[in-house]
Short mmCIF file of C-alpha atoms in Angstrom, two decimals:
data_model
loop_
_atom_site.label_atom_id
_atom_site.label_comp_id
_atom_site.label_asym_id
_atom_site.label_seq_id
_atom_site.Cartn_x
_atom_site.Cartn_y
_atom_site.Cartn_z
CA UNK A 58 289.01 187.85 145.63
CA UNK A 59 289.81 189.75 142.45
CA UNK A 60 291.02 193.34 142.38
CA UNK A 61 287.90 194.38 140.51
CA UNK A 62 285.64 192.86 143.14
CA UNK A 63 287.63 194.52 145.90
CA UNK A 64 287.35 197.85 144.11
CA UNK A 65 283.58 197.45 143.76
CA UNK A 66 283.26 196.71 147.47
CA UNK A 67 285.50 199.65 148.32
CA UNK A 68 283.36 201.96 146.22
CA UNK A 69 280.24 200.78 148.01
CA UNK A 70 281.84 201.16 151.43
CA UNK A 71 283.02 204.66 150.54
CA UNK A 72 279.48 205.74 149.86
CA UNK A 73 277.98 203.94 152.87
CA UNK A 74 277.52 207.17 154.77
CA UNK A 75 274.72 207.22 157.33
CA UNK A 76 272.19 210.01 157.09
CA UNK A 77 269.22 211.20 159.13
CA UNK A 78 267.18 208.50 157.43
CA UNK A 79 269.23 205.81 159.19
CA UNK A 80 268.36 207.02 162.69
CA UNK A 81 266.13 204.70 164.76
CA UNK A 82 263.61 207.53 165.14
CA UNK A 83 263.31 207.86 161.35
CA UNK A 84 262.75 204.11 161.06
CA UNK A 85 260.10 204.18 163.78
CA UNK A 86 258.08 207.05 162.30
CA UNK A 87 258.45 205.63 158.78
CA UNK A 88 257.15 202.23 159.86
CA UNK A 89 254.24 203.70 161.81
CA UNK A 90 253.19 205.99 158.96
CA UNK A 91 253.33 203.12 156.48
CA UNK A 92 251.32 200.79 158.71
CA UNK A 93 248.63 203.43 159.26
CA UNK A 94 248.55 204.19 155.54
CA UNK A 95 248.12 200.51 154.68
CA UNK A 96 245.55 199.88 157.44
CA UNK A 97 242.54 199.80 155.11
CA UNK A 98 244.29 197.29 152.85
CA UNK A 99 245.07 195.12 155.88
CA UNK A 100 241.45 194.95 156.97
CA UNK A 101 239.62 195.14 153.64
CA UNK A 102 237.89 191.72 153.87
CA UNK A 103 236.25 192.70 157.18
CA UNK A 104 235.58 196.26 156.02
CA UNK A 105 233.99 194.98 152.81
CA UNK A 106 231.70 192.72 154.83
CA UNK A 107 230.83 195.67 157.08
CA UNK A 108 229.90 197.80 154.07
CA UNK A 109 227.62 195.00 152.89
CA UNK A 110 226.06 193.98 156.23
CA UNK A 111 225.98 197.30 158.12
CA UNK A 112 225.39 199.77 155.27
CA UNK A 113 223.53 197.46 152.89
CA UNK A 114 225.86 197.94 149.92
CA UNK A 115 225.58 195.40 147.11
CA UNK A 116 228.50 193.22 146.01
CA UNK A 117 229.14 195.55 143.08
CA UNK A 118 229.02 198.66 145.30
CA UNK A 119 231.45 197.08 147.75
CA UNK A 120 233.94 196.58 144.94
CA UNK A 121 233.54 200.16 143.76
CA UNK A 122 234.02 201.61 147.26
CA UNK A 123 237.02 199.37 147.97
CA UNK A 124 238.51 200.34 144.61
CA UNK A 125 237.98 204.04 145.37
CA UNK A 126 239.59 203.75 148.81
CA UNK A 127 242.57 201.71 147.68
CA UNK A 128 242.83 203.56 144.36
CA UNK A 129 242.96 206.84 146.24
CA UNK A 130 246.08 205.40 147.88
CA UNK A 131 247.66 205.24 144.43
CA UNK A 132 246.74 208.84 143.60
CA UNK A 133 248.06 210.07 146.93
CA UNK A 134 251.32 208.16 146.51
CA UNK A 135 251.81 209.74 143.07
CA UNK A 136 251.29 213.16 144.64
CA UNK A 137 253.87 212.25 147.28
CA UNK A 138 256.35 211.03 144.65
CA UNK A 139 256.07 214.35 142.78
CA UNK A 140 256.41 216.54 145.86
CA UNK A 141 258.59 214.49 148.23
CA UNK A 142 261.87 215.99 146.99
CA UNK A 143 260.49 219.51 146.47
CA UNK A 144 258.82 220.54 149.71
CA UNK A 145 259.26 219.90 153.40
CA UNK A 146 258.20 216.30 154.04
CA UNK A 147 256.83 217.15 157.47
CA UNK A 148 254.44 219.67 155.94
CA UNK A 149 253.41 217.14 153.28
CA UNK A 150 252.69 214.47 155.88
CA UNK A 151 250.83 216.90 158.15
CA UNK A 152 248.49 217.77 155.27
CA UNK A 153 247.94 214.08 154.54
CA UNK A 154 247.28 213.26 158.19
CA UNK A 155 244.75 216.08 158.61
CA UNK A 156 243.03 215.10 155.36
CA UNK A 157 242.76 211.45 156.44
CA UNK A 158 241.36 212.41 159.84
CA UNK A 159 238.75 214.74 158.36
CA UNK A 160 237.66 212.25 155.65
CA UNK A 161 237.30 209.39 158.12
CA UNK A 162 235.38 211.52 160.61
CA UNK A 163 233.01 212.71 157.86
CA UNK A 164 232.38 209.06 156.90
CA UNK A 165 230.84 208.54 160.35
CA UNK A 166 227.93 210.82 159.51
CA UNK A 167 227.07 209.35 156.07
CA UNK A 168 225.72 206.01 154.95
CA UNK A 169 224.76 206.57 151.31
CA UNK A 170 226.76 204.84 148.59
CA UNK A 171 227.68 207.96 146.60
CA UNK A 172 228.82 209.95 149.64
CA UNK A 173 230.79 207.01 151.00
CA UNK A 174 232.41 206.48 147.59
CA UNK A 175 233.61 210.10 147.43
CA UNK A 176 234.79 210.24 151.04
CA UNK A 177 236.64 206.92 150.86
CA UNK A 178 238.44 208.15 147.73
CA UNK A 179 239.42 211.32 149.60
CA UNK A 180 240.58 209.28 152.60
CA UNK A 181 242.59 207.07 150.25
CA UNK A 182 244.35 210.06 148.68
CA UNK A 183 245.30 211.42 152.10
CA UNK A 184 246.56 208.04 153.27
CA UNK A 185 248.48 207.64 150.00
CA UNK A 186 250.38 210.87 150.65
CA UNK A 187 251.35 209.64 154.11
CA UNK A 188 252.24 206.17 152.82
CA UNK A 189 254.24 207.50 149.87
CA UNK A 190 256.42 209.64 152.14
CA UNK A 191 256.76 206.74 154.58
CA UNK A 192 257.97 204.32 151.91
CA UNK A 193 260.37 206.94 150.50
CA UNK A 194 261.71 207.41 154.02
CA UNK A 195 262.29 203.67 154.47
CA UNK A 196 263.76 203.42 150.98
CA UNK A 197 266.35 206.12 151.76
CA UNK A 198 268.02 204.01 154.44
CA UNK A 199 271.39 202.38 153.83
CA UNK A 200 269.66 199.00 153.86
CA UNK A 201 266.18 199.64 152.43
CA UNK A 202 265.35 195.97 151.88
CA UNK A 203 265.73 195.29 155.60
CA UNK A 204 263.48 198.26 156.41
CA UNK A 205 260.81 196.86 154.09
CA UNK A 206 261.12 193.49 155.81
CA UNK A 207 260.41 195.24 159.12
CA UNK A 208 257.38 196.84 157.47
CA UNK A 209 256.02 193.50 156.27
CA UNK A 210 256.53 191.91 159.70
CA UNK A 211 254.61 194.78 161.26
CA UNK A 212 251.92 194.58 158.60
CA UNK A 213 251.28 190.91 159.41
CA UNK A 214 250.64 191.63 163.10
CA UNK A 215 248.47 194.67 162.36
CA UNK A 216 246.48 192.66 159.84
CA UNK A 217 245.79 189.96 162.42
CA UNK A 218 244.77 192.58 164.97
CA UNK A 219 242.34 194.19 162.53
CA UNK A 220 240.80 190.83 161.66
CA UNK A 221 240.14 190.22 165.35
CA UNK A 222 238.99 193.72 166.31
CA UNK A 223 237.07 195.23 163.38
CA UNK A 224 234.23 192.65 163.26
CA UNK A 225 233.35 193.69 166.83
CA UNK A 226 232.93 197.36 165.87
CA UNK A 227 230.18 199.34 164.23
CA UNK A 228 230.87 201.13 160.95
CA UNK A 229 231.23 204.45 162.79
CA UNK A 230 233.69 202.92 165.24
CA UNK A 231 235.75 201.51 162.38
CA UNK A 232 236.00 204.94 160.76
CA UNK A 233 236.75 206.51 164.13
CA UNK A 234 239.56 204.03 164.77
CA UNK A 235 241.14 204.84 161.41
CA UNK A 236 240.94 208.56 162.18
CA UNK A 237 242.51 208.14 165.63
CA UNK A 238 245.36 206.03 164.25
CA UNK A 239 246.68 209.07 162.35
CA UNK A 240 246.79 211.36 165.40
CA UNK A 241 250.06 210.01 166.94
CA UNK A 242 251.96 210.94 163.77
CA UNK A 243 251.62 214.67 164.41
CA UNK A 244 253.57 214.97 167.69
CA UNK A 245 256.41 212.85 166.29
CA UNK A 246 256.83 214.62 162.93
CA UNK A 247 260.21 215.94 164.07
CA UNK A 248 261.49 212.36 163.80
CA UNK A 249 260.85 212.53 160.05
CA UNK A 250 263.76 213.93 157.99
CA UNK A 251 262.40 217.02 156.28
CA UNK A 252 264.50 216.85 153.11
CA UNK A 253 266.02 214.06 150.98
CA UNK A 254 269.72 213.30 151.27
CA UNK A 255 271.73 212.76 148.11
CA UNK A 256 273.39 209.36 148.31
CA UNK A 257 275.10 208.24 145.14
CA UNK A 258 275.38 204.59 146.13
CA UNK A 259 274.02 202.46 148.95
CA UNK A 260 275.11 198.93 149.92
CA UNK A 261 272.83 196.39 148.32
CA UNK A 262 271.53 192.96 149.17
CA UNK A 263 273.79 190.28 147.75
CA UNK A 264 271.17 189.30 145.17
CA UNK A 265 271.57 192.58 143.29
CA UNK A 266 274.82 194.05 144.60
CA UNK A 267 276.68 193.75 141.30
CA UNK A 268 274.00 195.75 139.56
CA UNK A 269 274.28 198.81 141.76
CA UNK A 270 276.21 200.73 139.11
CA UNK A 271 274.40 203.01 136.68
CA UNK A 272 274.16 200.38 133.93
CA UNK A 273 270.74 199.07 134.95
CA UNK A 274 268.33 199.79 132.06
CA UNK A 275 265.98 202.62 132.96
CA UNK A 276 263.01 200.50 131.88
CA UNK A 277 263.63 197.84 134.54
CA UNK A 278 262.31 199.74 137.60
CA UNK A 279 259.23 200.73 135.58
CA UNK A 280 258.68 197.11 134.56
CA UNK A 281 258.95 196.11 138.23
CA UNK A 282 256.36 198.72 139.18
CA UNK A 283 254.04 197.52 136.39
CA UNK A 284 254.39 193.94 137.59
CA UNK A 285 253.70 195.09 141.15
CA UNK A 286 250.46 196.72 139.95
CA UNK A 287 249.45 193.47 138.22
CA UNK A 288 250.20 191.51 141.39
CA UNK A 289 247.95 193.86 143.35
CA UNK A 290 245.10 193.37 140.88
CA UNK A 291 245.17 189.80 142.18
CA UNK A 292 245.53 190.88 145.81
CA UNK A 293 242.94 193.65 145.58
CA UNK A 294 240.24 191.49 144.00
CA UNK A 295 240.94 188.39 146.12
CA UNK A 296 241.25 190.22 149.44
CA UNK A 297 238.16 192.37 148.82
CA UNK A 298 235.85 189.48 147.93
CA UNK A 299 237.17 186.41 149.73
CA UNK A 300 234.93 186.82 152.80
CA UNK A 301 231.87 187.74 150.72
CA UNK A 302 232.55 184.67 148.56
CA UNK A 303 232.34 182.49 151.67
CA UNK A 304 228.96 184.05 152.48
CA UNK A 305 227.79 183.18 148.97
CA UNK A 306 229.08 179.62 149.51
CA UNK A 307 227.22 179.42 152.87
CA UNK A 308 230.33 178.72 154.95
CA UNK A 309 230.09 179.22 158.70
CA UNK A 310 230.78 182.93 159.32
CA UNK A 311 232.30 182.54 162.79
CA UNK A 312 234.71 179.89 161.53
CA UNK A 313 235.66 182.11 158.57
CA UNK A 314 236.39 184.99 160.97
CA UNK A 315 238.71 182.81 163.05
CA UNK A 316 240.53 181.61 159.93
CA UNK A 317 241.08 185.21 158.80
CA UNK A 318 242.65 186.07 162.16
CA UNK A 319 245.02 183.11 162.28
CA UNK A 320 246.00 183.31 158.65
CA UNK A 321 247.25 186.85 159.28
CA UNK A 322 249.58 185.62 162.03
CA UNK A 323 250.75 182.83 159.72
CA UNK A 324 251.95 185.40 157.22
CA UNK A 325 254.73 186.34 159.69
CA UNK A 326 256.27 182.95 158.88
CA UNK A 327 256.06 183.88 155.21
CA UNK A 328 258.19 186.95 155.83
CA UNK A 329 260.80 184.90 157.72
CA UNK A 330 261.00 182.22 155.03
CA UNK A 331 261.12 184.80 152.24
CA UNK A 332 264.08 186.54 153.86
CA UNK A 333 265.96 183.27 154.39
CA UNK A 334 265.32 182.10 150.85
CA UNK A 335 266.34 185.42 149.28
CA UNK A 336 269.61 185.36 151.26
CA UNK A 337 270.37 181.93 149.80
CA UNK A 338 268.92 182.04 146.28
CA UNK A 339 268.59 185.74 145.48
CA UNK A 340 265.37 187.48 144.48
CA UNK A 341 264.50 186.65 140.86
CA UNK A 342 264.00 182.89 140.88
CA UNK A 343 262.03 182.80 144.17
CA UNK A 344 259.82 185.68 143.01
CA UNK A 345 258.98 184.02 139.68
CA UNK A 346 258.17 180.72 141.36
CA UNK A 347 256.11 182.44 144.05
CA UNK A 348 254.00 184.26 141.47
CA UNK A 349 253.08 180.96 139.81
CA UNK A 350 252.11 179.47 143.17
CA UNK A 351 250.19 182.63 144.07
CA UNK A 352 248.18 182.31 140.87
CA UNK A 353 247.45 178.68 141.72
CA UNK A 354 245.96 179.61 145.11
CA UNK A 355 243.38 181.76 143.32
CA UNK A 356 242.70 179.33 140.49
CA UNK A 357 241.84 176.57 142.97
CA UNK A 358 238.69 178.52 143.94
CA UNK A 359 237.43 178.96 140.37
CA UNK A 360 235.29 175.82 140.49
CA UNK A 361 233.75 176.67 143.86
CA UNK A 362 234.47 177.17 147.57
CA UNK A 363 234.21 174.59 150.30
CA UNK A 364 235.91 174.60 153.74
CA UNK A 365 239.05 172.63 152.73
CA UNK A 366 239.69 174.65 149.57
CA UNK A 367 238.99 177.94 151.35
CA UNK A 368 241.38 177.04 154.17
CA UNK A 369 244.21 175.93 151.87
CA UNK A 370 243.76 178.79 149.43
CA UNK A 371 243.59 181.52 152.08
CA UNK A 372 246.58 180.29 154.08
CA UNK A 373 248.67 179.82 150.95
CA UNK A 374 247.54 183.13 149.45
CA UNK A 375 248.46 185.20 152.51
CA UNK A 376 251.71 183.30 153.09
CA UNK A 377 252.77 183.84 149.47
CA UNK A 378 251.53 187.45 149.45
CA UNK A 379 254.23 188.29 152.00
CA UNK A 380 256.77 186.36 149.92
CA UNK A 381 255.85 188.38 146.84
CA UNK A 382 256.05 191.71 148.66
CA UNK A 383 259.45 190.94 150.21
CA UNK A 384 260.85 190.18 146.76
CA UNK A 385 259.04 193.01 144.94
CA UNK A 386 260.04 195.70 147.43
CA UNK A 387 263.55 194.30 147.64
CA UNK A 388 263.92 194.38 143.86
CA UNK A 389 262.85 198.02 143.53
CA UNK A 390 264.85 199.13 146.58
CA UNK A 391 268.01 197.50 145.26
CA UNK A 392 267.65 199.14 141.85
CA UNK A 393 266.80 202.61 143.13
CA UNK A 394 269.47 205.04 144.35
CA UNK A 395 267.21 208.08 144.35
CA UNK A 396 264.12 206.98 146.27
CA UNK A 397 262.02 208.03 143.28
CA UNK A 398 260.84 204.53 142.44
CA UNK A 399 260.48 203.49 146.07
CA UNK A 400 258.01 206.31 146.66
CA UNK A 401 256.01 205.06 143.65
CA UNK A 402 255.54 201.56 145.10
CA UNK A 403 252.35 202.50 146.99
CA UNK A 404 251.11 204.07 143.74
CA UNK A 405 251.67 200.80 141.87
CA UNK A 406 250.00 198.86 144.66
CA UNK A 407 247.08 201.29 144.76
CA UNK A 408 246.67 201.16 140.98
CA UNK A 409 246.29 197.40 141.18
CA UNK A 410 243.90 197.76 144.07
CA UNK A 411 241.58 200.12 142.21
CA UNK A 412 241.62 197.99 139.04
CA UNK A 413 241.27 194.62 140.80
CA UNK A 414 238.13 195.25 142.90
CA UNK A 415 236.47 197.22 140.08
CA UNK A 416 237.10 194.50 137.51
CA UNK A 417 235.82 191.94 140.00
CA UNK A 418 232.74 194.08 140.69
CA UNK A 419 232.05 194.31 136.95
CA UNK A 420 232.32 190.53 136.59
CA UNK A 421 229.84 190.08 139.43
CA UNK A 422 227.59 192.75 137.94
CA UNK A 423 227.48 190.78 134.69
CA UNK A 424 226.54 187.65 136.62
CA UNK A 425 229.85 185.85 136.02
CA UNK A 426 230.08 184.78 139.67
CA UNK A 427 232.96 184.40 142.06
CA UNK A 428 234.65 181.76 139.90
CA UNK A 429 235.35 184.46 137.31
CA UNK A 430 236.69 186.76 140.05
CA UNK A 431 239.25 184.19 141.17
CA UNK A 432 240.15 183.43 137.54
CA UNK A 433 240.91 187.15 137.16
CA UNK A 434 243.13 187.00 140.26
CA UNK A 435 245.19 184.09 138.99
CA UNK A 436 245.55 185.58 135.51
CA UNK A 437 246.84 188.85 136.94
CA UNK A 438 249.62 187.05 138.82
CA UNK A 439 250.62 185.14 135.70
CA UNK A 440 250.81 188.43 133.80
CA UNK A 441 253.08 189.80 136.55
CA UNK A 442 255.24 186.70 136.13
CA UNK A 443 255.70 187.54 132.46
CA UNK A 444 256.64 191.17 133.15
CA UNK A 445 259.17 190.20 135.84
CA UNK A 446 260.68 187.60 133.50
CA UNK A 447 261.30 190.37 130.96
CA UNK A 448 262.74 192.69 133.63
CA UNK A 449 265.16 190.09 134.95
CA UNK A 450 266.21 189.15 131.42
CA UNK A 451 267.12 192.80 130.87
CA UNK A 452 269.09 192.79 134.12
CA UNK A 453 271.04 189.73 133.05
CA UNK A 454 271.84 191.35 129.72
CA UNK A 455 273.02 194.51 131.49
CA UNK A 456 275.24 192.54 133.86
CA UNK A 457 276.74 190.42 131.12
CA UNK A 458 277.33 193.48 128.96
CA UNK A 459 279.48 195.16 131.61
CA UNK A 460 283.01 193.87 131.06
CA UNK A 461 284.18 194.42 134.62
CA UNK A 462 281.22 192.56 136.16
CA UNK A 463 280.89 188.84 136.68
CA UNK A 464 277.73 186.85 135.88
CA UNK A 465 274.48 188.35 137.10
CA UNK A 466 273.56 187.13 140.55
CA UNK A 467 269.83 187.54 140.14
#
């Protein structure tokens, strides 16, 4: 090993100081807050069907309400990113929790489209505040990429549970369940570190470890966040309308429900494989390949839906979704020493989720059909591919331009 390499490792080790964010209690509360904040995203296919079947919303209205709910997540995460280093995080989360509880409880007493639209946007903002702080908390750990892997594992199980449970509930019970899920956060707020800790360097995953110095172009994290938003245009539109598309195609509803449950469990395997592959091949190449495959799973439904295509597309889509998130979150976490960009990840996801369902709703409103919706999904992932390609090219240039660094490992 060269002297330079040894020095780099020594510098990283010197700054590998554990903080309150590395305590198991901080990890536990961060994971729970994130899972609760993402709960609507996890169950949106079932919730969308409930809005249509139980409240009588049209396909276009479903897209608007889903976009408001998930777009509110983006707004709330931006609020969290602005305030997370300025005020007590426990106070910020308490306000978000109370807001989410109130908004969800109020939803129980309304069934009109306009009232639901406004209240779901409010609930989304509150959940975005909670989620933004949660992701910033996970991102402040010494090994943020591992914490995000834990989050994605947890998300897969919660998603499967929601797919199994929510179809059995009334709309009021669904809202009530969401409200109750926020309550346990309050008595455990003391587990949440109240203030950020300044850490100049953190140890990085091997895929990006040589880029942990301050030579990474400032545009790269922003490019990654933009690509994440584009990816979630695909996810938001696909995940909102996939079950309604099967209704339009006259597929058996009970069979579709079972597939949605099992596909969520299958995504756990996606997280495992993604972690193994990133350890061996880094992050960049697997992410770029995965985005192409993710686009293909949407494009295969453009010409119509039948049971085989639905089954293959849905399993592949959810499996690759976890792949994409492991690599996206890992990329941002490895490039971010401050937690600033990590706290903006839910905002990028939420932005994609408000644009995706609304664009899809507009396409349906113009009579373009579900084929156009899935074409939109695939195109969004290809656009994300292009943005990531630019970002990783910039990283390679930065690594090669630093005389004391070897070739870029991404």
